[in-house]
Amino acid sequence: MLGVHEKNLPQFVYTDQINYTNHVRLFILSVFCISLLDYVLFGFFYSFSANIFTTWISICLSILFCFYCICHFSIKHYSSIRFAHKTNIAFQIICFFTGLLLGISTIIINYFLIKDVPNLSGSHILTLTALLLTSSHIIALTFLTQHVKYFFLFFIPSITPLVFSQILHRDQEHTLFYLAYYSSFFATLLCAQATFKIHQRLYQVLEKNKQLVDVAEQHNQWTEELCQQLQREVNKSKDIEAQLQFNNHLLEQKVRERTFDLTEINNSLQEHRQNLAFAHETAGIRPWEWNLENNTVGITNSHRKEVTRDSENHYSLLHKIVHPDDVERVKNTLYKHLCGQTKRYEETFRIKRPSGEWVWIHDVGQVILRNPKDETPLRMVGIHRDINQEKKDQERLKLAASVFEQASEGIFILDDSFHYLEVNPKYEQLTGLDKQFILEKQLFEITKQNKQHHHNFHLSILDTLHEEHEYEGEFQETYLSEKSCFLWIHINAVKDESDRVINYIGIVSDQTERKHQEQRLSYLTNYDTLTDLPNRFYYHQQLHQYLVNEASIQNLAVIRLNIDRFRALNELLSNQAGNELLKQVAQRLRISNIDALLVSHLSADDFAIIYEMSPLHPPINQLCSNIVEAFSKPFYIANQEYVVSISIGVAIYPEHGRQVDNLNT
């Protein structure tokens, strides 16, 4: 039938039956539910305490659940023919034992349940039996008749125990019921067989239809391929025809183009000759040609006219105008090239102009024709170019580079986006960073910006450069190398012809040592080096500021303190011990007067303390008592214990005066 192979149908039917065995798990689930329903009905009318029935139902439900799990996890192998046969055998065993469980359940309901439940009626026994078997058989007709062997393996074990028990123990009271029940068993068998036949014929019809569809699709595919092939042949013929027409047209066009090209080539050669002459004139290049066969040299002069000289006359002229230090070097280079030792002749030398000025010339040439027998040169062409200005520019660049490298200040070059383009060694030394690390980074990207005010300060510098194109200032800077310096920096913008900024050049000087010297000088001016306390000058200056600034301090006390008999003690101890005593006195005053505005050393044994008087601070009497108490403890100098006494005087502002001199006296 249209290419359908009848011998393959049984195999196709068998495969489809295997694929339909996923119905087994639905059947197991249905039997599980029927058994559970049977037990629930029994418990509803009687009691759930029947030991034998409860135990058996629990066993049945557990086994059925295991069967369901086996079916569920095995179903994924159905699509593989390799596992189909093993799975089929497993399902046959499951069907057989499921039927056997139901058969045993009917025996327990009919013969053992009455012992646990004496009041159980015969009609209820028959109802429970019929519900269990009949419902299961109907479900089996639905799910197992696709494979009739599954049905028989379930059906026969399910009814066999009941049939044999009735034969062995005849129940005269319900004989008619059992005869009807047996008839239903027989009818169920017939229905199962008929349903199986229907399914088998249906499988065969479906498989035949599937094969017919495949054959039809294959025929359609062949038809489409033939149509496509025919269309390709038609298109190919059209392409060949179009190609022939195009070739004819192209041949005609080529003839016209060839004629036009010859004209264009002639014009182009003339134009190229003019362009080359213009390029030589613009670049300062003068071509020359040396014909070694005829011993002539043709050279273009300064007026762009070609002059031909005899070789001997030309070289005698060269000996006169080439610098004496360069003559031998030029001759050797030319000789090596003529002998074939170098690919081309190239030399830089000096010639003397009619004005007497020596200028640099770059001369390049190459032998373009040699005798094929002995490789002797026959023709040589070349150019020479005036590079005197380039030499001067190179010297200036070398000088500038030397200054850049040897400068005592750090120098850097930035692009218009403030990224480093070049730095000199001094700048590397100043920052403590390598040049390769610095390049291409932004101006302040190599510095530490731990706090917001650092970042804001850097932005202000960049804004100044944007607006004014110049910045000069001094500030403290810390680099990523942990090196901290006080810098003087000056940055200028470099502009092009359009007044557009193209670069920035910065000069940086390390002012750290100068700053330290200034701080040291300031310290020496305002502090006593022996006691590390403010001196008389700083004391008078600060006291004056406190008196002038009445808005911040309205009342203050000036305490003057002297060491009793210090001169005699100093002569007794020696100057070194006396100095040590003054240091310890200063330290003790600092410790005992933490809240003081100022503790200063005015002269040898003269000290002064400035206090702000306010309700928040102790009264002045208590402060003086604290000082006296602090000096009641001995001083240890050179392993000796000394007790000194002090004299204290107090002046209150503004009660005792409003002038510095008044308060000090």
XYZ file of C-alpha atoms in Angstrom:
665
model
C 0.000 0.000 0.000
C 1.923 3.006 -1.345
C 5.255 1.777 -0.058
C 4.042 0.812 3.437
C 5.918 -2.250 4.713
C 3.384 -4.631 6.288
C 6.109 -6.704 7.955
C 7.122 -3.746 10.128
C 3.623 -3.251 11.584
C 3.942 -5.736 14.513
C 7.145 -4.062 15.606
C 5.471 -0.632 15.388
C 2.450 -1.899 17.344
C 4.704 -3.410 20.004
C 6.620 -0.142 20.327
C 3.381 1.828 20.698
C 2.155 -0.591 23.345
C 5.362 -0.099 25.278
C 4.946 3.662 24.974
C 1.406 3.378 26.391
C 2.524 1.500 29.496
C 2.609 4.791 31.379
C -1.093 3.946 31.951
C 0.075 1.314 34.432
C 0.977 3.940 37.018
C -2.501 5.498 36.648
C -4.002 2.051 37.156
C -1.918 1.462 40.305
C -2.974 4.862 41.641
C -6.648 4.017 40.967
C -6.396 0.647 42.767
C -4.723 2.468 45.666
C -7.642 4.884 45.910
C -10.279 2.084 45.616
C -8.618 0.068 48.391
C -8.451 3.146 50.595
C -12.127 3.931 49.847
C -13.146 0.341 50.685
C -11.383 0.617 54.033
C -12.909 4.043 54.791
C -16.455 2.748 54.071
C -15.882 -0.200 56.334
C -14.591 2.012 59.120
C -17.465 4.471 58.692
C -20.147 1.794 59.171
C -18.308 -0.324 61.691
C -14.940 0.442 63.200
C -11.342 1.149 62.236
C -10.199 -1.202 64.975
C -10.439 -4.443 62.981
C -6.885 -5.654 63.421
C -6.632 -8.141 60.561
C -8.322 -5.918 57.974
C -6.473 -2.758 59.057
C -3.106 -4.515 58.968
C -3.730 -6.054 55.589
C -5.006 -2.808 54.029
C -1.909 -1.005 55.351
C 0.326 -3.658 53.757
C -1.578 -3.432 50.464
C -1.419 0.355 50.364
C 2.325 0.319 51.115
C 2.996 -2.227 48.358
C 0.810 -0.293 45.898
C 2.686 2.921 46.740
C 5.994 1.154 46.029
C 4.599 -0.115 42.717
C 3.546 3.445 41.823
C 7.016 4.811 42.590
C 8.645 2.093 40.447
C 6.329 2.946 37.556
C 6.923 6.682 37.958
C 10.727 6.496 37.968
C 10.845 3.877 35.180
C 8.565 5.733 32.781
C 11.435 7.908 31.482
C 13.067 4.793 29.929
C 10.037 3.993 27.764
C 11.353 6.033 24.859
C 14.483 3.871 24.765
C 13.956 0.517 23.012
C 16.971 -0.778 24.944
C 15.025 -0.626 28.243
C 11.522 -1.320 26.854
C 11.679 -5.103 27.226
C 12.945 -5.000 30.831
C 10.325 -2.409 31.754
C 7.591 -4.531 30.127
C 8.529 -7.548 32.280
C 8.587 -5.385 35.408
C 5.081 -4.064 34.690
C 3.781 -7.608 34.112
C 5.073 -8.606 37.548
C 3.493 -5.485 39.095
C 0.106 -6.309 37.486
C 0.263 -9.888 38.692
C 1.026 -9.010 42.297
C -1.563 -6.219 42.284
C -4.243 -8.734 41.278
C -2.959 -11.181 43.876
C -3.226 -8.491 46.592
C -6.876 -7.861 45.653
C -7.606 -11.590 45.620
C -6.162 -12.028 49.106
C -8.110 -8.950 50.234
C -11.411 -10.621 49.174
C -10.527 -13.750 51.192
C -9.793 -11.600 54.268
C -13.086 -9.686 53.826
C -15.184 -12.868 53.360
C -13.630 -15.193 55.959
C -11.462 -13.334 58.470
C -13.151 -9.967 58.907
C -16.289 -11.582 60.468
C -14.124 -12.812 63.344
C -13.091 -9.247 64.312
C -16.534 -7.773 63.618
C -19.245 -10.280 64.611
C -22.102 -7.918 63.747
C -20.867 -7.598 60.120
C -23.777 -8.496 57.788
C -23.476 -10.686 54.715
C -24.736 -7.942 52.420
C -22.002 -5.597 53.635
C -19.385 -8.299 53.020
C -20.639 -8.737 49.470
C -20.712 -4.938 49.005
C -17.107 -4.499 50.165
C -16.020 -7.413 47.940
C -17.926 -6.113 44.914
C -16.635 -2.544 45.402
C -13.046 -3.719 45.551
C -13.129 -6.196 42.645
C -15.665 -4.630 40.286
C -14.192 -1.126 40.506
C -10.682 -2.490 40.009
C -11.782 -4.548 36.991
C -13.441 -1.515 35.391
C -10.267 0.529 35.939
C -8.216 -2.347 34.491
C -10.452 -2.391 31.382
C -9.645 1.320 30.959
C -5.882 1.314 31.517
C -4.589 -2.237 30.862
C -6.367 -3.453 27.723
C -3.852 -1.670 25.459
C -1.624 -4.577 26.462
C -3.989 -7.520 27.193
C -1.290 -9.530 28.949
C -1.201 -6.867 31.700
C -4.979 -7.238 32.137
C -4.953 -11.053 32.363
C -2.007 -11.013 34.776
C -4.056 -8.710 37.021
C -7.550 -10.149 36.480
C -6.905 -13.855 37.017
C -5.067 -13.570 40.395
C -7.721 -11.103 41.629
C -10.689 -13.510 41.150
C -9.003 -16.890 41.663
C -9.001 -16.857 45.519
C -12.698 -15.864 45.626
C -13.742 -18.510 43.050
C -11.842 -21.325 44.745
C -13.137 -20.336 48.185
C -16.736 -20.503 46.928
C -16.136 -23.899 45.355
C -14.628 -25.247 48.579
C -17.115 -23.527 50.936
C -20.463 -23.220 49.205
C -22.646 -20.376 50.419
C -26.224 -21.502 49.717
C -27.676 -18.190 50.847
C -25.879 -16.057 48.200
C -25.549 -18.611 45.394
C -27.440 -16.428 42.923
C -25.201 -13.439 43.702
C -22.052 -15.396 43.094
C -23.399 -16.854 39.832
C -24.142 -13.334 38.644
C -20.703 -12.217 39.830
C -19.016 -15.055 37.921
C -20.979 -14.085 34.835
C -19.698 -10.535 35.189
C -16.158 -11.937 35.431
C -16.663 -13.789 32.172
C -18.159 -10.694 30.537
C -15.212 -8.638 31.756
C -12.816 -11.096 30.103
C -14.704 -10.846 26.825
C -14.720 -7.040 27.017
C -11.010 -7.011 27.727
C -10.251 -9.211 24.743
C -12.509 -7.157 22.481
C -11.015 -3.886 23.710
C -7.511 -5.223 23.107
C -8.430 -6.167 19.538
C -9.867 -2.702 18.973
C -6.706 -1.087 20.323
C -4.538 -3.354 18.188
C -6.446 -2.487 15.027
C -6.319 1.180 16.004
C -2.532 0.977 16.454
C -2.193 -0.645 13.050
C -4.354 1.981 11.374
C -2.459 4.819 13.075
C 0.898 3.365 12.115
C -0.191 2.834 8.525
C -1.451 6.398 8.382
C 1.854 7.599 9.791
C 3.792 5.679 7.139
C 1.486 6.995 4.424
C 2.056 10.541 5.646
C 5.829 9.963 5.610
C 5.667 8.607 2.060
C 3.539 11.554 0.950
C 5.943 14.038 2.552
C 8.875 12.305 0.856
C 7.118 12.511 -2.524
C 6.398 16.210 -1.928
C 10.041 16.780 -1.058
C 11.173 15.027 -4.248
C 8.730 17.133 -6.260
C 10.008 20.358 -4.680
C 13.630 19.362 -5.333
C 12.840 18.619 -8.989
C 11.090 21.982 -9.337
C 14.017 23.773 -7.717
C 16.492 21.964 -9.973
C 14.445 22.882 -13.033
C 14.302 26.515 -11.881
C 18.068 26.525 -11.378
C 18.607 25.261 -14.913
C 16.327 27.990 -16.271
C 18.129 30.648 -14.228
C 21.481 29.264 -15.350
C 20.465 29.588 -18.992
C 19.361 33.165 -18.389
C 22.631 33.934 -16.610
C 24.665 32.534 -19.508
C 22.693 34.646 -21.952
C 23.118 37.755 -19.804
C 26.842 37.034 -19.379
C 27.322 36.781 -23.137
C 25.588 40.108 -23.633
C 27.622 41.668 -20.830
C 30.900 40.350 -22.305
C 30.085 41.849 -25.684
C 29.270 45.170 -24.064
C 32.383 44.950 -21.897
C 34.616 44.271 -24.898
C 33.309 47.350 -26.652
C 33.777 49.416 -23.518
C 37.345 48.120 -23.043
C 38.288 49.289 -26.502
C 36.951 52.763 -25.750
C 38.615 52.795 -22.316
C 41.952 51.669 -23.732
C 42.011 54.576 -26.114
C 41.024 56.952 -23.334
C 43.598 55.472 -20.926
C 46.469 56.023 -23.318
C 45.568 59.691 -23.478
C 45.190 59.884 -19.721
C 48.531 58.156 -19.159
C 50.332 60.701 -21.249
C 48.611 63.538 -19.406
C 49.257 61.871 -16.067
C 52.946 61.412 -16.798
C 53.259 65.069 -17.623
C 51.361 66.006 -14.457
C 53.482 63.670 -12.329
C 56.630 65.189 -13.765
C 55.410 68.628 -12.786
C 54.315 67.435 -9.338
C 57.672 65.762 -8.764
C 59.517 68.909 -9.741
C 57.320 70.925 -7.390
C 57.832 68.424 -4.574
C 61.610 68.557 -5.068
C 61.541 72.328 -5.026
C 59.346 72.445 -1.910
C 61.451 69.897 -0.016
C 64.746 71.407 -1.172
C 65.674 68.220 -3.041
C 67.979 68.294 -6.043
C 68.117 65.102 -8.143
C 71.314 63.996 -9.844
C 72.293 61.263 -12.302
C 75.728 59.768 -12.896
C 76.354 57.962 -16.194
C 79.504 55.932 -15.579
C 79.678 54.746 -19.214
C 79.886 58.299 -20.577
C 81.577 59.778 -17.467
C 78.971 62.509 -17.185
C 77.061 63.823 -14.172
C 73.722 65.576 -14.555
C 72.560 67.684 -11.603
C 69.726 70.149 -11.040
C 70.996 73.530 -9.894
C 69.351 76.079 -7.595
C 67.386 77.510 -10.536
C 65.784 74.075 -11.196
C 67.751 73.647 -14.409
C 69.669 70.473 -15.224
C 73.422 70.976 -15.664
C 75.640 68.254 -17.140
C 79.311 68.092 -16.235
C 82.215 65.827 -16.979
C 82.822 63.387 -14.121
C 86.381 64.591 -13.521
C 85.350 68.252 -13.423
C 82.459 67.424 -11.087
C 84.654 65.566 -8.600
C 87.366 68.194 -8.659
C 84.638 70.699 -7.738
C 83.423 68.442 -4.930
C 86.956 68.245 -3.481
C 87.001 72.015 -3.292
C 83.579 72.542 -1.668
C 83.278 69.448 0.617
C 84.612 69.973 4.122
C 88.099 68.435 4.493
C 86.967 66.389 7.503
C 84.189 64.768 5.442
C 85.955 64.056 2.101
C 87.467 60.655 2.938
C 84.305 59.414 4.644
C 82.154 60.342 1.607
C 84.606 58.685 -0.807
C 84.703 55.446 1.236
C 80.896 55.241 1.468
C 80.529 55.830 -2.288
C 83.232 53.262 -3.106
C 81.540 50.557 -0.978
C 78.247 51.075 -2.774
C 79.823 51.025 -6.249
C 81.481 47.707 -5.319
C 78.086 46.289 -4.316
C 78.854 46.058 -0.580
C 75.843 48.212 0.384
C 72.309 48.418 -0.976
C 72.476 52.170 -1.389
C 74.758 55.107 -0.915
C 73.796 57.520 1.879
C 75.967 60.141 3.550
C 75.683 63.444 5.403
C 78.462 66.013 4.934
C 79.239 69.730 4.810
C 79.804 71.843 1.677
C 80.984 75.407 1.309
C 78.675 77.936 -0.289
C 79.964 80.835 -2.406
C 79.343 83.089 0.599
C 81.867 81.031 2.575
C 79.248 79.491 4.890
C 79.441 75.762 5.614
C 76.058 74.004 5.273
C 75.013 70.389 5.870
C 73.899 68.232 2.917
C 72.156 64.832 2.991
C 73.132 62.842 -0.136
C 71.369 59.565 -1.145
C 71.894 57.486 -4.279
C 71.709 54.003 -5.766
C 73.135 52.142 -8.737
C 70.206 51.261 -10.992
C 72.129 49.589 -13.818
C 75.110 47.233 -13.736
C 76.964 45.260 -16.369
C 75.443 41.756 -16.266
C 78.856 40.180 -16.917
C 81.099 41.704 -14.268
C 78.573 43.715 -12.155
C 80.406 46.983 -12.824
C 78.128 49.986 -12.249
C 76.848 51.730 -15.381
C 74.294 54.200 -14.089
C 73.562 55.744 -10.709
C 70.817 58.165 -9.635
C 70.253 60.055 -6.405
C 69.187 63.208 -4.623
C 70.808 65.614 -2.226
C 68.994 67.855 0.235
C 69.991 70.894 2.285
C 69.549 69.867 5.957
C 71.434 72.769 7.513
C 68.326 74.138 9.252
C 67.414 70.646 10.488
C 70.901 70.290 11.970
C 70.514 73.585 13.786
C 67.087 72.538 15.050
C 68.519 69.215 16.247
C 71.250 71.026 18.139
C 68.677 73.269 19.769
C 66.573 70.221 20.685
C 69.610 68.489 22.181
C 70.409 71.608 24.171
C 66.815 71.912 25.358
C 66.740 68.211 26.252
C 70.000 68.588 28.181
C 68.594 71.558 30.087
C 65.381 69.595 30.722
C 67.306 66.587 32.050
C 69.897 68.513 34.076
C 67.634 71.233 35.546
C 67.804 71.631 39.326
C 64.016 72.131 39.477
C 61.384 69.584 38.633
C 59.874 70.151 35.196
C 56.785 68.480 33.742
C 54.747 68.795 30.556
C 50.962 68.240 30.498
C 48.478 67.870 27.669
C 45.397 70.066 27.422
C 43.554 67.663 29.778
C 46.250 68.000 32.489
C 47.730 64.525 31.926
C 51.489 64.033 32.177
C 53.339 63.800 28.854
C 56.933 64.150 30.085
C 58.813 64.713 33.357
C 62.500 65.276 34.074
C 64.640 63.250 36.537
C 64.444 66.000 39.159
C 60.651 65.725 39.194
C 60.935 61.947 39.631
C 63.287 62.539 42.565
C 60.998 65.192 44.044
C 57.868 62.978 43.896
C 59.638 59.717 44.727
C 57.783 58.071 41.810
C 59.026 56.388 38.646
C 58.555 58.180 35.331
C 56.592 55.309 33.788
C 54.171 55.412 36.715
C 53.651 59.177 36.381
C 53.087 59.408 32.611
C 49.482 59.574 31.328
C 48.143 60.229 34.834
C 46.274 63.405 35.720
C 48.203 66.245 37.421
C 47.075 65.462 40.982
C 46.356 61.761 40.448
C 49.827 60.939 41.830
C 49.084 62.749 45.113
C 47.185 61.618 48.177
C 43.736 63.170 48.516
C 42.583 61.666 51.793
C 40.490 64.652 52.821
C 37.882 66.688 51.002
C 39.742 69.977 51.376
C 42.754 68.479 49.507
C 40.478 67.552 46.625
C 38.819 70.977 46.620
C 42.221 72.725 46.654
C 43.404 70.695 43.645
C 40.188 71.513 41.779
C 40.722 75.223 42.465
C 44.198 75.029 40.882
C 42.786 73.309 37.780
C 40.015 75.917 37.549
C 42.623 78.690 37.705
C 44.578 77.059 34.868
C 41.397 76.727 32.805
C 40.445 80.353 33.273
C 43.772 82.210 33.509
C 46.115 79.677 31.794
C 48.666 80.255 34.564
C 49.146 79.332 38.214
C 51.836 80.119 40.772
C 51.788 79.233 44.460
C 53.273 77.427 47.448
C 51.608 74.562 49.306
C 52.244 71.276 51.109
C 51.798 68.120 49.012
C 52.014 64.391 49.804
C 52.613 61.943 46.941
C 51.622 58.290 46.598
C 55.238 57.400 47.446
C 54.514 58.744 50.981
C 56.981 61.583 50.295
C 55.751 64.930 51.619
C 57.175 68.253 50.370
C 56.466 71.942 50.617
C 56.403 73.043 46.973
C 56.661 76.214 44.947
C 54.988 75.548 41.602
C 54.544 77.644 38.483
C 52.468 76.381 35.530
C 52.070 78.167 32.176
C 49.890 77.288 29.196
C 51.418 76.741 25.734
C 49.183 77.885 22.860
C 49.170 77.244 19.117
C 48.696 79.728 16.293
C 44.932 79.755 16.918
C 45.467 80.798 20.550
C 44.267 77.361 21.627
C 45.911 75.701 24.634
C 47.764 72.570 23.574
C 50.089 71.964 26.528
C 51.008 73.101 30.020
C 54.593 73.398 31.287
C 55.217 73.337 35.013
C 58.292 74.125 37.114
C 58.407 72.760 40.664
C 60.884 73.660 43.395
C 61.212 71.840 46.724
C 60.886 74.514 49.433
C 60.764 72.026 52.309
C 64.194 72.907 53.687
C 63.493 76.646 53.440
C 60.176 76.128 55.204
C 61.903 74.174 57.967
C 64.434 76.979 58.361
C 61.635 79.531 58.604
C 59.865 77.408 61.197
C 63.106 76.977 63.102
C 63.734 80.728 63.014
C 60.167 81.362 64.168
C 60.669 78.885 66.998
C 63.925 80.540 68.087
C 62.221 83.939 67.977
C 59.223 82.925 70.093
C 60.409 80.038 72.322
C 63.078 79.484 74.937
C 65.285 76.627 73.753
C 66.157 75.505 77.270
C 62.658 75.053 78.710
C 60.732 74.763 75.408
C 58.324 77.421 76.740
C 57.281 80.675 75.018
C 59.846 83.420 75.678
C 59.398 87.026 76.824
C 58.768 88.321 73.285
C 56.005 85.806 72.569
C 54.555 86.354 76.076
C 54.216 90.133 75.590
C 52.809 89.636 72.090
C 50.110 87.171 73.229
C 49.223 89.204 76.320
C 48.756 92.243 74.114
C 46.461 90.243 71.799
C 44.348 89.041 74.741
C 43.961 92.611 76.031
C 43.059 94.001 72.608
C 40.538 91.250 71.852
C 38.082 92.038 74.664
C 35.218 90.298 72.894
C 36.675 86.824 73.540
C 38.323 87.308 76.962
C 36.898 89.810 79.458
C 38.813 88.847 82.630
C 42.237 87.288 82.988
C 44.955 86.854 85.591
C 48.719 87.199 85.155
C 50.722 85.073 87.596
C 54.427 85.912 87.954
C 56.597 83.249 89.600
C 60.243 83.393 90.795
C 62.497 80.706 92.298
C 63.804 81.875 95.654
C 67.609 82.171 95.920
C 68.044 80.727 92.429
C 71.324 82.593 91.776
C 72.965 81.098 94.871
C 71.559 77.670 94.062
C 72.822 77.929 90.493
C 76.341 78.801 91.701
C 76.185 75.858 94.086
C 74.965 73.331 91.535
C 76.853 74.497 88.405
C 75.308 75.840 85.207
C 74.402 72.387 83.851
C 72.517 71.412 87.005
C 70.866 74.851 87.119
C 69.654 74.368 83.553
C 68.271 70.951 84.502
C 66.413 72.563 87.425
C 64.855 75.156 85.074
C 63.732 72.344 82.707
C 62.056 70.456 85.560
C 60.406 73.644 86.855
C 59.034 74.348 83.362
C 57.746 70.772 83.049
C 56.070 70.948 86.475
C 54.403 74.277 85.570
C 53.073 72.780 82.327
C 51.614 69.781 84.135
C 50.037 71.745 86.993
C 48.557 74.462 84.722
C 46.900 72.526 81.938
C 43.994 75.003 81.656
C 46.270 78.059 81.410
C 46.152 80.195 78.275
C 49.947 80.528 78.303
C 52.922 79.321 80.395
C 56.159 81.178 79.509
C 59.782 81.526 80.664
C 60.733 85.218 80.767
C 64.305 85.065 82.067
C 66.598 83.019 84.331
C 64.208 82.210 87.214
C 61.272 84.337 86.084
C 58.121 82.543 84.800
C 54.688 83.895 83.869
C 51.267 82.248 83.565
C 48.161 83.740 81.926
C 44.757 82.418 83.052
C 41.267 83.237 81.827
C 39.004 83.981 84.762
C 35.497 82.593 84.351
C 32.895 80.679 86.391
C 33.984 77.516 84.587
C 37.531 77.713 85.999
C 38.733 77.479 89.633
C 39.357 80.766 91.495
C 42.825 82.303 91.262
C 43.603 81.561 94.927
C 43.091 77.865 94.359
C 45.271 77.975 91.249
C 48.095 79.573 93.212
C 47.675 76.998 95.984
C 47.917 74.217 93.402
C 51.168 75.685 92.071
C 52.665 75.995 95.578
C 51.606 72.432 96.360
C 53.215 71.211 93.131
C 56.520 72.835 94.134
C 56.421 71.337 97.619
C 57.667 68.094 96.139
C 61.460 67.775 95.755
C 63.401 67.954 92.460
C 65.929 65.232 91.580
C 69.079 66.570 89.942
C 72.257 64.533 89.492
C 70.890 61.888 91.885
C 70.391 64.577 94.545
C 67.121 65.721 96.063
C 66.441 69.473 96.204
C 63.464 71.356 97.629
C 62.958 74.877 96.302
C 60.516 77.583 97.285
C 58.860 80.057 94.978
C 57.440 83.567 95.138
C 54.134 84.259 93.387
C 52.525 87.521 92.343
C 49.107 87.944 90.695
C 47.676 90.802 88.608
C 43.985 90.808 87.584
C 42.723 92.381 84.367
C 41.040 94.846 84.307
C 41.071 95.498 88.059
C 44.863 96.071 88.320
C 45.292 97.698 84.954
C 44.537 97.604 81.241
C 48.082 97.912 79.884
C 50.709 95.205 79.521
C 53.259 97.120 81.590
C 50.781 97.698 84.404
C 49.895 94.017 84.633
C 53.559 92.938 84.572
C 54.538 95.290 87.415
